Each structure stands twice: as structure tokens, then as C-alpha cells.
Short mmCIF file of C-alpha atoms in Angstrom, two decimals:
data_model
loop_
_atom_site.label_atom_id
_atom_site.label_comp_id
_atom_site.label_asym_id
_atom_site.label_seq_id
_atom_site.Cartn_x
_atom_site.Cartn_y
_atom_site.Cartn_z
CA UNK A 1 107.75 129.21 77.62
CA UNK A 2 108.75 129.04 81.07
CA UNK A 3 108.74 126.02 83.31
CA UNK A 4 105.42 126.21 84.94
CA UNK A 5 103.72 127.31 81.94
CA UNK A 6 100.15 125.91 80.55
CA UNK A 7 100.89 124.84 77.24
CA UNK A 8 97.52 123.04 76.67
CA UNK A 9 94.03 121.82 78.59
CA UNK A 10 92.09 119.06 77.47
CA UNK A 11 88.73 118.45 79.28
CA UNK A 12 85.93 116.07 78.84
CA UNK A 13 82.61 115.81 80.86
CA UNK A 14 80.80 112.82 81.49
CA UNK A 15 76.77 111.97 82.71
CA UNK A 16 77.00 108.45 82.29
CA UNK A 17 78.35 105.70 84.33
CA UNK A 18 80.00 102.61 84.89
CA UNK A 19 80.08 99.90 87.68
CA UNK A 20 81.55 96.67 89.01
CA UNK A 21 80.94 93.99 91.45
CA UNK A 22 84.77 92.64 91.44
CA UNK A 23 86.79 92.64 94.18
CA UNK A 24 90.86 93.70 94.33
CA UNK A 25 91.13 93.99 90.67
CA UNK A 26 90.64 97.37 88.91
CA UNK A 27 87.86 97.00 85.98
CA UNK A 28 87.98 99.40 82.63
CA UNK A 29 85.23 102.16 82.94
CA UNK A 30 85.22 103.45 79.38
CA UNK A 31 85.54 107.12 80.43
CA UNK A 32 88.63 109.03 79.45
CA UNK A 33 90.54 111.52 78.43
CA UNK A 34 93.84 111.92 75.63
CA UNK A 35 95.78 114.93 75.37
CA UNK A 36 99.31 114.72 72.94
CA UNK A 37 101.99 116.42 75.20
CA UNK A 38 104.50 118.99 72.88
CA UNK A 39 107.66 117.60 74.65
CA UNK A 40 108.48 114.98 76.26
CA UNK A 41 109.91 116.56 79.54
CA UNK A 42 106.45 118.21 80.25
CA UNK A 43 104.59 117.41 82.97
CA UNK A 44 100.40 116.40 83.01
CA UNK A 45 97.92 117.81 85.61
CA UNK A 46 95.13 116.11 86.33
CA UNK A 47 91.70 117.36 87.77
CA UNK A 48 88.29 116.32 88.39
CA UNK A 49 85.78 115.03 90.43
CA UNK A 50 84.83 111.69 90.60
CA UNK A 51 81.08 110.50 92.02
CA UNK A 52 81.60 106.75 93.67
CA UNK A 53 78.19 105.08 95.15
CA UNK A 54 78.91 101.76 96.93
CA UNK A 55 75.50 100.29 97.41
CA UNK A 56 74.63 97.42 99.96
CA UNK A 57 76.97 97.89 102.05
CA UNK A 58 76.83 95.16 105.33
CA UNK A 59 80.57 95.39 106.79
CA UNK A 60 83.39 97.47 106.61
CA UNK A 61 83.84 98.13 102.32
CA UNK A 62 85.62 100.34 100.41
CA UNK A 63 84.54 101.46 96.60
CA UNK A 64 87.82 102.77 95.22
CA UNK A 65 88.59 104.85 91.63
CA UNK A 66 91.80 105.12 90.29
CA UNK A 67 93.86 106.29 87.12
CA UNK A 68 95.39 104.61 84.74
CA UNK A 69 97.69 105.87 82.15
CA UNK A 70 97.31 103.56 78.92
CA UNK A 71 94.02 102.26 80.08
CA UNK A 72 92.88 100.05 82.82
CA UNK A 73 93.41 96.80 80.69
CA UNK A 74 97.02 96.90 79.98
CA UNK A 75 98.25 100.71 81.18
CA UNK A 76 100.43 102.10 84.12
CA UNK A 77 98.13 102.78 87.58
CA UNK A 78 98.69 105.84 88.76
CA UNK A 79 97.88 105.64 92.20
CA UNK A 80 97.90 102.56 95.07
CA UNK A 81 98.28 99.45 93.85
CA UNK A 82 95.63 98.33 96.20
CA UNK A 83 93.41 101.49 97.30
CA UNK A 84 93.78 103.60 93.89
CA UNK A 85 93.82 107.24 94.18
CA UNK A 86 90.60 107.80 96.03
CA UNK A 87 88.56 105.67 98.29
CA UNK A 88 85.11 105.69 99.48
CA UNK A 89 84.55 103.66 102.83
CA UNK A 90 81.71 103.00 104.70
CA UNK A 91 80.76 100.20 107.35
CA UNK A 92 77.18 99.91 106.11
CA UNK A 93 74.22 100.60 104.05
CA UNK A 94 74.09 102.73 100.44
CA UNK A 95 76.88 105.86 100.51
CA UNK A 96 77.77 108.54 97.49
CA UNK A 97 80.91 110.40 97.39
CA UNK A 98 82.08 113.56 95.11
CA UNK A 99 85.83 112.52 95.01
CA UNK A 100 88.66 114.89 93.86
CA UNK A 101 91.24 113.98 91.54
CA UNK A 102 94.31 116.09 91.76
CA UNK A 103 97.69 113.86 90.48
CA UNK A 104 100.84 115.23 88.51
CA UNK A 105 101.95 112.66 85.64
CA UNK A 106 105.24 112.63 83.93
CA UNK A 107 104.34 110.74 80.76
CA UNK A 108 107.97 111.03 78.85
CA UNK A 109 106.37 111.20 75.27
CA UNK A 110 105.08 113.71 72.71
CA UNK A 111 102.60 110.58 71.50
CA UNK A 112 99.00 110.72 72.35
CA UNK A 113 98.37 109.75 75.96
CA UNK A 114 95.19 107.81 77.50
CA UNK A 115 93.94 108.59 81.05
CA UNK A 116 91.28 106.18 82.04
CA UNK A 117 88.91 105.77 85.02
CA UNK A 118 89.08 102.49 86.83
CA UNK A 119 86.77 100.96 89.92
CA UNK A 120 87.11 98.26 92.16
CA UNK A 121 85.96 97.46 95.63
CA UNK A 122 88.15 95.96 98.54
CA UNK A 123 86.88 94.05 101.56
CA UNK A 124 84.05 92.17 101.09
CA UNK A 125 80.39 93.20 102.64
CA UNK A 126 79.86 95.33 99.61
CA UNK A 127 76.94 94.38 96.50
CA UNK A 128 78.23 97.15 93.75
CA UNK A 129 80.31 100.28 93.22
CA UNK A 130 79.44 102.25 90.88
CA UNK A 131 80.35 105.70 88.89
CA UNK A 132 77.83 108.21 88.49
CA UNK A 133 74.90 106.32 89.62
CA UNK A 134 72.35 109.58 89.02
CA UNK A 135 73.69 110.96 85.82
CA UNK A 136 75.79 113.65 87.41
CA UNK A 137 77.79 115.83 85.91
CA UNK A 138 81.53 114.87 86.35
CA UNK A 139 84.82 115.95 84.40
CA UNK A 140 87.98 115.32 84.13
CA UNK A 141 91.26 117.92 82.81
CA UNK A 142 94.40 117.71 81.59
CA UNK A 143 96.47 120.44 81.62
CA UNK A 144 100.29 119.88 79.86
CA UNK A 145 102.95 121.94 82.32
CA UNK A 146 106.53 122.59 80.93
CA UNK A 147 108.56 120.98 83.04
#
């Protein structure tokens, strides 16, 4: 196939949610997706949408999502070290956001590879962020590129 070619998708929806109440440290969300790449010099594209809602809100907070390749507990984050891959911020009261995922991974392995959802929140004034706090529909896909 040529480079640029969709070998594979892999998609997986999700109603339910997840939340935290930590600060600066990325918690494990239990919602994710695998896909097993055919070679190892193909490339994985990411997409979704991800709903944040940071609730009680009384300064300047941020509810962030990221990815994490392995898992949140002991995998690779894909994005900021600090602000993830998407960010919610608000300087007060109860705010929902439909973020968008869009990130290009270069795993290096034909072995089954975990993409995992992780929150956290960042500068204090903020009571909970959560994932899907209304049951909404969210997904994300994988689609394997040959690189």
C-alpha cells in the first residue's frame, strides 16, 4: 500500500464517565481504545471528541484531558506534560466543553497498543472535572497510516 494509506480503523463509543478532584497529576479514566498496528513504521491517527465539565469553579481553573499511550498509570503522555492535549478554562462557575482530539502517534510496534483518556485539573478554585457528566455520546478512532 502506499504511504498515506488506511490500513485499519478501530473506534469505540462511550456514554459513561469518569471524574477527578486531583490537582497536576493525570488520573486513569478507564475509557480506551487498542488497535494492533501491521508494521512497525506505521503511523496512528487519533480522533474524537472529548466532553470536559469543570464544576464549581471560583478562580481562574483549568479541567484538562489528555492521552496516554500504555495507560495513564504507567504509559507515555501524549500531549503537555502539564496542560495535556486539550484544556477547558474558565474563571468561574459550572462550564462544559465538546473538545477535539486530533494527534498523530508513532507507536514503533506491531504489538497491541492502549490509548487511554486521562483528567486532571490545574490551578486551584476548581471542586471537580469531570468526563461526560450527562451521558453523552463521545468516541474515540484510531486509524493505522503507512508511514
Amino acid at each position: 500500500m502506499p504511504t498515506g494509506s488506511i490500513v485499519q480503523i478501530v473506534s469505540q463509543n462511550f456514554n459513561t464517565g469518569a471524574s477527578t478532584t486531583t490537582y497536576n497529576t493525570f488520573v486513569a479514566t478507564g475509557k480506551s481504545v487498542s488497535i494492533t498496528p501491521t508494521s512497525a513504521s506505521n503511523k496512528i491517527l487519533l480522533l474524537g471528541s472529548i466532553p470536559i465539565f469543570a464544576s464549581g469553579i471560583s478562580s481562574g481553573a483549568h479541567a484538562i484531558f489528555s492521552i496516554f499511550r500504555g495507560g495513564v498509570a504507567s504509559g507515555t503522555n501524549l500531549g503537555h506534560a502539564s496542560f495535556g492535549m486539550g484544556q477547558l478554562y474558565s474563571s468561574s462557575g459550572d462550564n462544559i466543553a465538546m473538545l477535539s482530539l486530533n494527534h498523530i502517534d508513532t507507536p514503533a510496534t506491531t504489538s497491541s497498543v492502549t490509548y487511554e483518556i486521562g483528567l486532571t485539573q490545574r490551578n486551584g478554585g476548581i471542586t471537580q472535572t469531570t468526563l461526560c457528566v450527562n451521558n453523552e455520546e463521545y468516541n474515540i478512532t484510531l486509524m493505522e497510516i503507512v508511514g
